[in-house]
């Protein structure tokens, strides 16, 4: 019952608004006779989706696997780097500027270089996605591992805890909320990374992802198809983001006191 | 002759910033005593507890804690400082786990002792502030410490919860008679709990007065309204007001 009410108060209004925008959009396109290659109406976009559904789905799947691999790799590697940073101030001070450097370097500028070194296809796409998604994991996990209540550290010291006990019984579990914040940000970024990667890395004319499809449809002035690609990109990003979000709420239920 | 568990002689503590926290502090605490320290905020009470715990070193002077083994000592902090990802029982197990000591039986006993058996599987976020502090005290007692250091443990609680936990703490102390060093800025709490109340001066802290509290144990909640109790508490409050002006 409560679920139903939250559905009607939270989900219904934005959906209604969306339907309203679609109607206005379609009306404007028909009324002013806008060329479909400039701005196709929602009906044309829907038609494009229906016509190209298998292609769109296989492209989304390929982009999703690139993004997911990039995300998982960035999370694993970022966690290890943060673990290293938390163990030595010297290492952190020496390497952290380069992590920031990696973050501020425009990925679009170095993507061709990555492809040159790593090659076309999935590995190139994953590499770009990985690099884009890495920094938030490093920054948030390092923060979580190093910011510990000093009184709890005193408590561990009083009980003669060794370095490993402090790390694995205190710092790592204590950093979980921060790690998940980082994961949420990187999950969205990894999708952007995969699409940017596909702009450059493509796959081939047989098997390709959404990024390649965007370039292709744009080049052929199939704007309705392009709109369909953009919609699928957005849905993919949203899907990954909400999955990580729900996973994080589930993992943190003990922190917040939510019923198990 | 009573054995002295804690002896401080001419204790001085300077922080790296150059601020002097303690000045020529002298005191003796016998085994099994319940001693409270009251003083204006920032007077160095907590610093002194940290020195006794071995978490910090004095700049000069002598501090002897009988069998100075941190494992015989437990600390209760201002906040409950529980680990939110561990259940009540697992929070209480933690010190034994860190020391690689057997836990099961002692955790069950301790849960029973503090009346938390029904909450063994609850998580800290599901508990009230008073309950969390009881878990924190249980976590300290599970190691069967010889000396328990408490740094304003009830400061963040409402008055009724505080009084109830005061009575609870006394009951626990009477069962085992660990030596208790209790820091607070609440005079009534100090008088209710202790055999001795030490009044500290404003920073740099030193002991201004050592006041014996004559009431026998067990002490009941009614003691708080006894004229003699109020007279002693008022006397200490006056000393404290004076300490603040010094």
Short mmCIF file of C-alpha atoms in Angstrom, two decimals:
data_model
loop_
_atom_site.label_atom_id
_atom_site.label_comp_id
_atom_site.label_asym_id
_atom_site.label_seq_id
_atom_site.Cartn_x
_atom_site.Cartn_y
_atom_site.Cartn_z
CA UNK A 1 0.00 0.00 0.00
CA UNK A 2 2.79 2.37 0.98
CA UNK A 3 4.71 1.28 -2.11
CA UNK A 4 1.73 2.07 -4.25
CA UNK A 5 1.40 5.54 -2.78
CA UNK A 6 5.07 6.34 -3.28
CA UNK A 7 4.66 5.12 -6.85
CA UNK A 8 1.80 7.52 -7.49
CA UNK A 9 3.51 10.49 -5.81
CA UNK A 10 7.05 9.96 -7.12
CA UNK A 11 6.76 8.17 -10.43
CA UNK A 12 3.49 9.40 -11.88
CA UNK A 13 4.21 13.17 -12.07
CA UNK A 14 7.47 12.89 -14.07
CA UNK A 15 5.86 10.32 -16.40
CA UNK A 16 2.91 12.63 -17.02
CA UNK A 17 5.29 15.50 -17.68
CA UNK A 18 7.22 13.32 -20.12
CA UNK A 19 4.02 12.43 -22.02
CA UNK A 20 3.15 16.13 -22.14
CA UNK A 21 6.56 17.01 -23.59
CA UNK A 22 6.22 14.26 -26.21
CA UNK A 23 2.82 15.60 -27.29
CA UNK A 24 4.14 19.18 -27.52
CA UNK A 25 7.18 17.96 -29.45
CA UNK A 26 5.11 16.01 -31.96
CA UNK A 27 2.66 18.92 -32.35
CA UNK A 28 5.52 21.39 -32.95
CA UNK A 29 7.21 19.18 -35.53
CA UNK A 30 3.96 18.64 -37.48
CA UNK A 31 2.75 22.24 -37.11
CA UNK A 32 5.94 24.00 -38.23
CA UNK A 33 6.86 21.34 -40.79
CA UNK A 34 10.38 20.83 -39.39
CA UNK A 35 12.59 18.65 -41.60
CA UNK A 36 12.91 15.17 -40.04
CA UNK A 37 16.70 15.15 -40.50
CA UNK A 38 16.88 18.26 -38.30
CA UNK A 39 14.40 17.19 -35.64
CA UNK A 40 12.32 14.05 -36.04
CA UNK A 41 9.12 13.82 -34.05
CA UNK A 42 8.69 11.20 -31.34
CA UNK A 43 6.55 9.08 -33.64
CA UNK A 44 9.37 8.86 -36.17
CA UNK A 45 11.82 8.01 -33.39
CA UNK A 46 9.47 5.29 -32.19
CA UNK A 47 9.26 3.97 -35.73
CA UNK A 48 13.08 3.96 -35.96
CA UNK A 49 13.27 2.00 -32.72
CA UNK A 50 10.75 -0.54 -33.98
CA UNK A 51 12.54 -0.92 -37.31
CA UNK A 52 16.01 -1.33 -35.83
CA UNK A 53 15.29 -3.00 -32.51
CA UNK A 54 17.57 -6.06 -32.94
CA UNK A 55 20.48 -3.85 -34.05
CA UNK A 56 19.87 -1.37 -31.21
CA UNK A 57 19.69 -4.15 -28.63
CA UNK A 58 22.85 -5.90 -29.80
CA UNK A 59 24.68 -2.54 -29.87
CA UNK A 60 23.44 -1.73 -26.37
CA UNK A 61 24.57 -5.14 -25.16
CA UNK A 62 28.04 -4.64 -26.58
CA UNK A 63 28.36 -1.13 -25.12
CA UNK A 64 27.03 -2.46 -21.81
CA UNK A 65 29.66 -5.19 -21.65
CA UNK A 66 32.41 -2.63 -22.43
CA UNK A 67 31.09 -0.28 -19.75
CA UNK A 68 30.60 -3.05 -17.20
CA UNK A 69 34.11 -4.43 -17.72
CA UNK A 70 35.57 -0.92 -17.51
CA UNK A 71 33.60 -0.27 -14.34
CA UNK A 72 34.57 -3.54 -12.65
CA UNK A 73 38.23 -3.08 -13.57
CA UNK A 74 38.28 0.52 -12.34
CA UNK A 75 36.64 -0.53 -9.09
CA UNK A 76 39.10 -3.39 -8.47
CA UNK A 77 42.20 -1.45 -9.49
CA UNK A 78 41.03 1.75 -7.78
CA UNK A 79 40.45 -0.17 -4.56
CA UNK A 80 43.97 -1.63 -4.64
CA UNK A 81 45.50 1.79 -5.31
CA UNK A 82 43.50 3.30 -2.44
CA UNK A 83 44.62 0.45 -0.17
CA UNK A 84 48.22 1.27 -1.04
CA UNK A 85 47.61 5.00 -0.42
CA UNK A 86 46.07 4.28 2.98
CA UNK A 87 49.14 2.31 4.05
CA UNK A 88 51.75 4.90 3.24
CA UNK A 89 51.47 8.66 3.34
CA UNK A 90 54.63 8.83 1.25
CA UNK A 91 53.17 6.73 -1.56
CA UNK A 92 49.93 8.69 -1.41
CA UNK A 93 51.78 12.03 -1.59
CA UNK A 94 53.96 10.78 -4.46
CA UNK A 95 51.21 9.29 -6.61
CA UNK A 96 48.02 11.22 -5.85
CA UNK A 97 48.93 14.16 -8.13
CA UNK A 98 49.15 11.72 -11.03
CA UNK A 99 45.74 10.30 -10.22
CA UNK A 100 44.41 13.87 -10.45
CA UNK A 101 46.40 14.33 -13.66
CA UNK A 102 44.69 11.27 -15.09
CA UNK A 103 41.35 12.76 -14.13
CA UNK A 104 41.91 16.23 -15.59
CA UNK A 105 43.42 14.99 -18.85
CA UNK A 106 40.62 15.20 -21.45
CA UNK A 107 39.87 11.59 -22.32
CA UNK A 108 38.79 12.52 -25.84
CA UNK A 109 42.29 13.84 -26.49
CA UNK A 110 44.07 10.68 -25.45
CA UNK A 111 41.52 8.14 -26.65
CA UNK A 112 43.14 7.82 -30.11
CA UNK A 113 46.46 7.14 -28.40
CA UNK A 114 44.92 4.44 -26.23
CA UNK A 115 43.44 2.78 -29.31
CA UNK A 116 46.83 3.02 -31.02
CA UNK A 117 48.49 1.20 -28.15
CA UNK A 118 45.82 -1.21 -27.06
CA UNK A 119 44.07 -1.79 -30.33
CA UNK A 120 40.56 -1.64 -31.75
CA UNK A 121 37.63 -3.58 -30.45
CA UNK A 122 36.50 -4.42 -26.95
CA UNK A 123 39.88 -3.98 -25.24
CA UNK A 124 40.22 -0.40 -26.49
CA UNK A 125 36.69 0.48 -25.41
CA UNK A 126 37.21 -1.09 -21.98
CA UNK A 127 40.50 0.82 -21.58
CA UNK A 128 38.85 4.20 -22.21
CA UNK A 129 35.93 3.34 -19.92
CA UNK A 130 38.36 2.16 -17.23
CA UNK A 131 40.43 5.35 -17.30
CA UNK A 132 37.37 7.61 -17.10
CA UNK A 133 35.84 5.63 -14.22
CA UNK A 134 39.01 5.14 -12.18
CA UNK A 135 39.50 8.41 -10.34
CA UNK A 136 36.24 8.59 -8.34
CA UNK A 137 36.96 5.11 -6.96
CA UNK A 138 40.50 6.04 -5.92
CA UNK A 139 39.50 9.38 -4.40
CA UNK A 140 36.47 8.16 -2.46
CA UNK A 141 37.99 4.90 -1.26
CA UNK A 142 41.19 6.61 -0.10
CA UNK A 143 39.07 9.12 1.77
CA UNK A 144 37.05 6.36 3.41
CA UNK A 145 40.13 4.32 4.36
CA UNK A 146 42.01 7.23 5.90
CA UNK A 147 39.18 9.07 7.64
CA UNK A 148 38.58 6.93 10.72
CA UNK A 149 37.26 8.12 14.10
CA UNK A 150 40.46 8.63 16.17
CA UNK A 151 38.74 7.18 19.23
CA UNK A 152 38.13 3.89 17.42
CA UNK A 153 41.80 3.87 16.43
CA UNK A 154 42.64 4.37 20.13
CA UNK A 155 40.35 1.47 20.96
CA UNK A 156 42.18 -0.77 18.48
CA UNK A 157 45.55 0.39 19.85
CA UNK A 158 44.48 -0.37 23.44
CA UNK A 159 43.65 -3.90 22.38
CA UNK A 160 47.05 -4.28 20.76
CA UNK A 161 45.62 -4.63 17.26
CA UNK A 162 48.25 -5.05 14.59
CA UNK A 163 48.37 -3.19 11.29
CA UNK A 164 46.40 -5.86 9.41
CA UNK A 165 43.67 -6.02 11.99
CA UNK A 166 43.29 -2.23 11.79
CA UNK A 167 43.16 -2.48 8.00
CA UNK A 168 40.76 -5.37 7.57
CA UNK A 169 38.61 -5.12 10.68
CA UNK A 170 38.35 -1.32 10.74
CA UNK A 171 39.49 0.65 7.71
CA UNK A 172 38.17 -1.52 4.88
CA UNK A 173 34.68 -2.25 6.29
CA UNK A 174 34.48 1.36 7.51
CA UNK A 175 35.22 2.61 3.99
CA UNK A 176 32.37 0.67 2.38
CA UNK A 177 29.92 3.64 2.31
CA UNK A 178 32.55 5.86 0.66
CA UNK A 179 33.54 3.11 -1.77
CA UNK A 180 29.91 2.86 -2.85
CA UNK A 181 29.73 6.61 -3.40
CA UNK A 182 32.73 6.24 -5.70
CA UNK A 183 31.16 3.23 -7.43
CA UNK A 184 27.96 5.15 -8.09
CA UNK A 185 29.84 7.99 -9.78
CA UNK A 186 32.06 5.63 -11.78
CA UNK A 187 29.17 3.49 -12.96
CA UNK A 188 27.73 6.50 -14.81
CA UNK A 189 31.15 7.52 -16.07
CA UNK A 190 31.98 4.03 -17.35
CA UNK A 191 29.05 4.21 -19.79
CA UNK A 192 30.27 7.58 -21.08
CA UNK A 193 33.75 6.08 -21.36
CA UNK A 194 32.51 3.09 -23.35
CA UNK A 195 30.63 5.30 -25.82
CA UNK A 196 33.58 7.69 -26.25
CA UNK A 197 35.81 4.63 -26.67
CA UNK A 198 33.54 3.32 -29.40
CA UNK A 199 33.70 6.65 -31.25
CA UNK A 200 37.36 5.89 -31.79
CA UNK A 201 37.74 2.17 -31.44
CA UNK A 202 34.62 1.13 -33.29
CA UNK A 203 34.42 -2.60 -33.74
CA UNK A 204 33.88 -3.31 -37.37
CA UNK A 205 30.92 -3.09 -39.69
CA UNK A 206 29.39 -6.35 -38.49
CA UNK A 207 29.44 -6.02 -34.76
CA UNK A 208 29.32 -2.60 -33.13
CA UNK A 209 28.18 -0.68 -30.08
CA UNK A 210 26.05 2.42 -29.56
CA UNK A 211 28.99 4.81 -29.91
CA UNK A 212 29.78 3.52 -33.39
CA UNK A 213 26.08 3.51 -34.28
CA UNK A 214 25.83 7.19 -33.27
CA UNK A 215 28.66 8.16 -35.64
CA UNK A 216 27.15 5.98 -38.38
CA UNK A 217 23.57 7.29 -38.17
CA UNK A 218 24.80 10.86 -37.84
CA UNK A 219 26.89 10.45 -40.98
CA UNK A 220 23.90 9.08 -42.88
CA UNK A 221 21.64 11.88 -41.59
CA UNK A 222 19.29 9.25 -40.09
CA UNK A 223 18.41 11.58 -37.26
CA UNK A 224 15.46 9.53 -36.04
CA UNK A 225 17.75 6.51 -35.67
CA UNK A 226 20.33 8.74 -33.97
CA UNK A 227 17.68 9.80 -31.46
CA UNK A 228 16.92 6.16 -30.80
CA UNK A 229 20.65 5.55 -30.10
CA UNK A 230 20.76 8.47 -27.67
CA UNK A 231 17.71 7.12 -25.87
CA UNK A 232 19.32 3.69 -25.52
CA UNK A 233 22.59 5.23 -24.25
CA UNK A 234 20.64 7.11 -21.60
CA UNK A 235 18.70 4.03 -20.58
CA UNK A 236 21.91 2.04 -20.32
CA UNK A 237 23.54 4.67 -18.08
CA UNK A 238 20.41 4.91 -15.97
CA UNK A 239 20.20 1.12 -15.68
CA UNK A 240 23.76 0.71 -14.47
CA UNK A 241 23.48 3.69 -12.12
CA UNK A 242 20.28 2.46 -10.47
CA UNK A 243 21.62 -1.10 -10.19
CA UNK A 244 24.71 0.13 -8.33
CA UNK A 245 22.49 2.46 -6.29
CA UNK A 246 20.16 -0.32 -5.16
CA UNK A 247 23.10 -2.61 -4.45
CA UNK A 248 24.62 0.11 -2.31
CA UNK A 249 21.38 0.68 -0.37
CA UNK A 250 21.18 -3.05 0.23
CA UNK A 251 24.78 -3.29 1.45
CA UNK A 252 24.37 -0.28 3.73
CA UNK A 253 21.12 -1.40 5.39
CA UNK A 254 23.04 -2.11 8.63
CA UNK A 255 24.50 1.38 8.71
CA UNK A 256 21.14 3.06 8.40
CA UNK A 257 19.21 0.69 10.64
CA UNK A 258 16.80 -0.34 7.89
CA UNK A 259 15.06 -3.67 8.60
CA UNK A 260 16.86 -6.67 7.16
CA UNK B 1 48.13 -1.34 53.47
CA UNK B 2 46.13 -0.62 50.34
CA UNK B 3 47.94 -1.17 47.08
CA UNK B 4 48.10 1.87 44.83
CA UNK B 5 47.06 1.03 41.28
CA UNK B 6 47.76 4.45 39.79
CA UNK B 7 50.40 6.84 41.09
CA UNK B 8 51.11 10.17 39.42
CA UNK B 9 53.88 12.39 40.78
CA UNK B 10 54.76 15.82 39.40
CA UNK B 11 53.13 15.01 36.09
CA UNK B 12 53.50 17.60 33.31
CA UNK B 13 52.16 17.42 29.80
CA UNK B 14 52.86 19.86 27.01
CA UNK B 15 51.29 19.46 23.59
CA UNK B 16 53.50 19.87 20.49
CA UNK B 17 51.77 23.25 20.02
CA UNK B 18 53.41 24.38 23.28
CA UNK B 19 50.14 24.45 25.23
CA UNK B 20 50.53 23.06 28.74
CA UNK B 21 47.74 20.60 29.48
CA UNK B 22 48.78 19.34 32.91
CA UNK B 23 50.86 21.06 35.57
CA UNK B 24 52.53 19.24 38.45
CA UNK B 25 49.72 16.76 38.86
CA UNK B 26 49.90 14.42 41.86
CA UNK B 27 47.47 11.68 42.79
CA UNK B 28 47.15 8.12 44.00
CA UNK B 29 44.34 5.71 43.30
CA UNK B 30 43.94 2.47 45.22
CA UNK B 31 42.88 -0.81 43.73
CA UNK B 32 39.13 -1.18 43.41
CA UNK B 33 38.34 2.48 44.07
CA UNK B 34 35.75 4.48 42.15
CA UNK B 35 37.29 7.91 41.55
CA UNK B 36 35.82 10.74 39.51
CA UNK B 37 37.59 13.75 38.07
CA UNK B 38 35.60 16.93 37.52
CA UNK B 39 36.92 20.15 36.06
CA UNK B 40 36.20 22.97 33.65
CA UNK B 41 36.13 21.97 30.00
CA UNK B 42 39.53 21.80 28.38
CA UNK B 43 41.28 21.43 31.76
CA UNK B 44 43.21 18.32 30.75
CA UNK B 45 40.97 15.65 32.33
CA UNK B 46 40.83 13.67 29.10
CA UNK B 47 44.55 14.16 28.55
CA UNK B 48 45.21 12.61 31.93
CA UNK B 49 43.06 9.58 31.06
CA UNK B 50 44.97 9.15 27.81
CA UNK B 51 48.25 9.18 29.75
CA UNK B 52 46.98 6.53 32.16
CA UNK B 53 45.86 4.43 29.16
CA UNK B 54 49.32 4.73 27.62
CA UNK B 55 47.83 6.35 24.52
CA UNK B 56 50.07 9.37 25.10
CA UNK B 57 53.30 10.01 27.03
CA UNK B 58 53.82 12.62 29.80
CA UNK B 59 56.38 15.34 29.07
CA UNK B 60 57.87 15.01 32.56
CA UNK B 61 57.07 13.55 35.96
CA UNK B 62 56.23 10.05 36.96
CA UNK B 63 53.14 8.01 36.13
CA UNK B 64 52.96 4.48 37.41
CA UNK B 65 50.08 2.21 36.55
CA UNK B 66 50.37 -1.10 38.38
CA UNK B 67 51.39 -3.84 35.97
CA UNK B 68 51.32 -1.25 33.22
CA UNK B 69 49.81 -3.60 30.71
CA UNK B 70 47.30 -1.97 28.41
CA UNK B 71 45.48 -5.29 28.14
CA UNK B 72 44.37 -5.01 31.78
CA UNK B 73 42.80 -1.69 30.97
CA UNK B 74 39.66 -0.68 29.15
CA UNK B 75 38.47 2.69 27.88
CA UNK B 76 34.94 3.98 27.42
CA UNK B 77 34.84 7.01 25.17
CA UNK B 78 32.46 9.98 24.99
CA UNK B 79 30.75 8.44 22.00
CA UNK B 80 29.84 4.78 21.94
CA UNK B 81 32.33 4.32 19.03
CA UNK B 82 30.67 1.08 17.93
CA UNK B 83 31.31 -0.38 14.49
CA UNK B 84 28.06 0.08 12.54
CA UNK B 85 28.56 -3.01 10.38
CA UNK B 86 28.78 -5.33 13.38
CA UNK B 87 25.88 -6.54 15.47
CA UNK B 88 25.79 -5.84 19.21
CA UNK B 89 27.25 -9.28 20.00
CA UNK B 90 29.99 -8.87 17.40
CA UNK B 91 30.87 -5.41 18.66
CA UNK B 92 31.31 -6.86 22.15
CA UNK B 93 33.42 -9.73 20.78
CA UNK B 94 35.77 -7.33 19.02
CA UNK B 95 38.37 -6.75 21.79
CA UNK B 96 38.65 -10.50 22.41
CA UNK B 97 38.95 -11.08 18.68
CA UNK B 98 41.79 -8.56 18.42
CA UNK B 99 43.59 -10.25 21.32
CA UNK B 100 42.96 -13.73 19.92
CA UNK B 101 41.13 -14.79 23.06
CA UNK B 102 38.18 -17.13 23.35
CA UNK B 103 34.95 -15.23 23.16
CA UNK B 104 31.71 -17.20 23.09
CA UNK B 105 31.07 -17.80 26.76
CA UNK B 106 32.30 -14.43 27.94
CA UNK B 107 30.24 -12.55 25.37
CA UNK B 108 27.11 -14.42 26.44
CA UNK B 109 27.86 -13.64 30.09
CA UNK B 110 28.55 -9.99 29.41
CA UNK B 111 25.39 -9.58 27.33
CA UNK B 112 23.46 -11.02 30.24
CA UNK B 113 25.26 -8.81 32.76
CA UNK B 114 24.28 -5.60 30.98
CA UNK B 115 20.83 -6.89 30.01
CA UNK B 116 21.41 -6.87 26.27
CA UNK B 117 20.77 -10.55 25.54
CA UNK B 118 17.64 -9.76 23.50
CA UNK B 119 19.55 -7.25 21.38
CA UNK B 120 22.54 -9.45 20.57
CA UNK B 121 21.73 -9.49 16.87
CA UNK B 122 20.65 -5.85 16.54
CA UNK B 123 22.85 -3.31 14.77
CA UNK B 124 23.99 -0.06 16.44
CA UNK B 125 21.84 2.08 14.11
CA UNK B 126 18.74 0.33 15.49
CA UNK B 127 19.55 1.29 19.11
CA UNK B 128 18.97 4.44 21.16
CA UNK B 129 21.90 6.51 22.42
CA UNK B 130 21.60 5.03 25.92
CA UNK B 131 21.56 1.47 24.58
CA UNK B 132 24.59 2.13 22.41
CA UNK B 133 26.48 3.36 25.46
CA UNK B 134 25.54 0.17 27.34
CA UNK B 135 26.99 -1.84 24.46
CA UNK B 136 30.12 0.30 24.65
CA UNK B 137 30.45 -0.41 28.39
CA UNK B 138 29.85 -4.12 27.77
CA UNK B 139 32.59 -4.07 25.13
CA UNK B 140 34.96 -2.62 27.75
CA UNK B 141 33.96 -5.07 30.50
CA UNK B 142 34.15 -8.20 28.35
CA UNK B 143 37.95 -8.16 28.70
CA UNK B 144 37.59 -8.16 32.51
CA UNK B 145 39.79 -5.09 32.96
CA UNK B 146 41.52 -4.24 36.23
CA UNK B 147 41.05 -0.58 35.52
CA UNK B 148 38.23 1.07 33.61
CA UNK B 149 38.76 4.57 32.24
CA UNK B 150 35.59 6.46 31.33
CA UNK B 151 35.79 9.78 29.49
CA UNK B 152 32.42 11.56 29.91
CA UNK B 153 30.60 8.47 28.71
CA UNK B 154 27.11 9.81 29.47
CA UNK B 155 27.68 13.41 28.39
CA UNK B 156 25.54 13.17 25.27
CA UNK B 157 22.56 11.49 26.96
CA UNK B 158 19.43 13.02 28.45
CA UNK B 159 19.27 13.37 32.24
CA UNK B 160 16.93 10.42 32.89
CA UNK B 161 18.96 8.01 30.75
CA UNK B 162 22.12 9.31 32.38
CA UNK B 163 20.81 8.63 35.89
CA UNK B 164 19.63 5.17 34.95
CA UNK B 165 23.02 4.33 33.45
CA UNK B 166 24.76 5.72 36.54
CA UNK B 167 22.84 3.22 38.67
CA UNK B 168 23.59 0.48 36.16
CA UNK B 169 27.31 1.28 36.20
CA UNK B 170 27.40 1.15 40.00
CA UNK B 171 25.67 -2.22 40.00
CA UNK B 172 28.28 -3.58 37.56
CA UNK B 173 31.12 -2.10 39.60
CA UNK B 174 29.85 -3.67 42.81
CA UNK B 175 29.90 -7.08 41.16
CA UNK B 176 33.51 -6.97 40.08
CA UNK B 177 35.18 -3.97 41.75
CA UNK B 178 37.45 -2.95 38.97
CA UNK B 179 39.22 0.33 39.61
CA UNK B 180 37.26 3.14 38.04
CA UNK B 181 38.55 6.46 36.80
CA UNK B 182 35.58 8.48 35.64
CA UNK B 183 35.88 11.88 33.97
CA UNK B 184 32.79 14.09 33.86
CA UNK B 185 31.70 17.69 34.14
CA UNK B 186 28.48 16.69 35.86
CA UNK B 187 28.99 17.14 39.62
CA UNK B 188 25.88 15.24 40.70
CA UNK B 189 26.95 12.25 38.62
CA UNK B 190 30.45 12.32 40.11
CA UNK B 191 29.17 12.45 43.69
CA UNK B 192 26.58 9.74 43.11
CA UNK B 193 29.10 7.29 41.65
CA UNK B 194 32.35 7.88 43.48
CA UNK B 195 34.23 7.23 46.65
CA UNK B 196 36.44 10.22 45.86
CA UNK B 197 35.91 13.25 43.64
CA UNK B 198 38.99 15.08 42.39
CA UNK B 199 38.50 18.70 41.33
CA UNK B 200 40.83 19.91 38.61
CA UNK B 201 41.79 23.50 37.83
CA UNK B 202 41.42 25.18 34.46
CA UNK B 203 44.32 24.57 32.06
CA UNK B 204 47.06 23.77 32.85
CA UNK B 205 45.26 21.17 34.95
CA UNK B 206 46.24 20.21 38.44
CA UNK B 207 44.32 18.72 41.36
CA UNK B 208 42.67 21.47 43.44
CA UNK B 209 40.76 19.30 45.86
CA UNK B 210 40.34 15.65 46.77
CA UNK B 211 36.91 15.19 48.29
CA UNK B 212 35.89 11.91 49.95
CA UNK B 213 32.26 10.86 49.41
CA UNK B 214 31.14 9.05 52.55
CA UNK B 215 27.93 7.32 51.38
CA UNK B 216 27.96 3.52 51.60
CA UNK B 217 27.14 1.24 48.67
CA UNK B 218 24.75 0.08 47.32
CA UNK B 219 23.51 3.58 46.62
CA UNK B 220 19.93 4.11 45.52
CA UNK B 221 18.40 6.80 43.34
CA UNK B 222 16.98 8.45 46.52
CA UNK B 223 20.48 9.42 47.56
CA UNK B 224 20.37 12.24 45.02
CA UNK B 225 17.78 14.10 47.08
CA UNK B 226 19.47 13.55 50.47
CA UNK B 227 20.48 16.88 52.14
CA UNK B 228 24.04 15.66 52.76
CA UNK B 229 24.39 14.66 49.08
CA UNK B 230 23.21 18.09 47.96
CA UNK B 231 25.53 19.82 50.44
CA UNK B 232 28.57 17.94 49.10
CA UNK B 233 27.56 18.49 45.46
CA UNK B 234 27.07 22.23 46.07
CA UNK B 235 30.46 22.41 47.75
CA UNK B 236 32.11 20.83 44.71
CA UNK B 237 30.20 23.11 42.34
CA UNK B 238 31.52 26.13 44.26
CA UNK B 239 35.08 24.79 43.99
CA UNK B 240 34.55 24.29 40.26
CA UNK B 241 33.28 27.84 39.77
CA UNK B 242 36.36 29.01 41.64
CA UNK B 243 38.58 26.75 39.49
CA UNK B 244 37.23 28.37 36.37
CA UNK B 245 38.17 31.83 37.61
CA UNK B 246 41.75 30.91 38.51
#
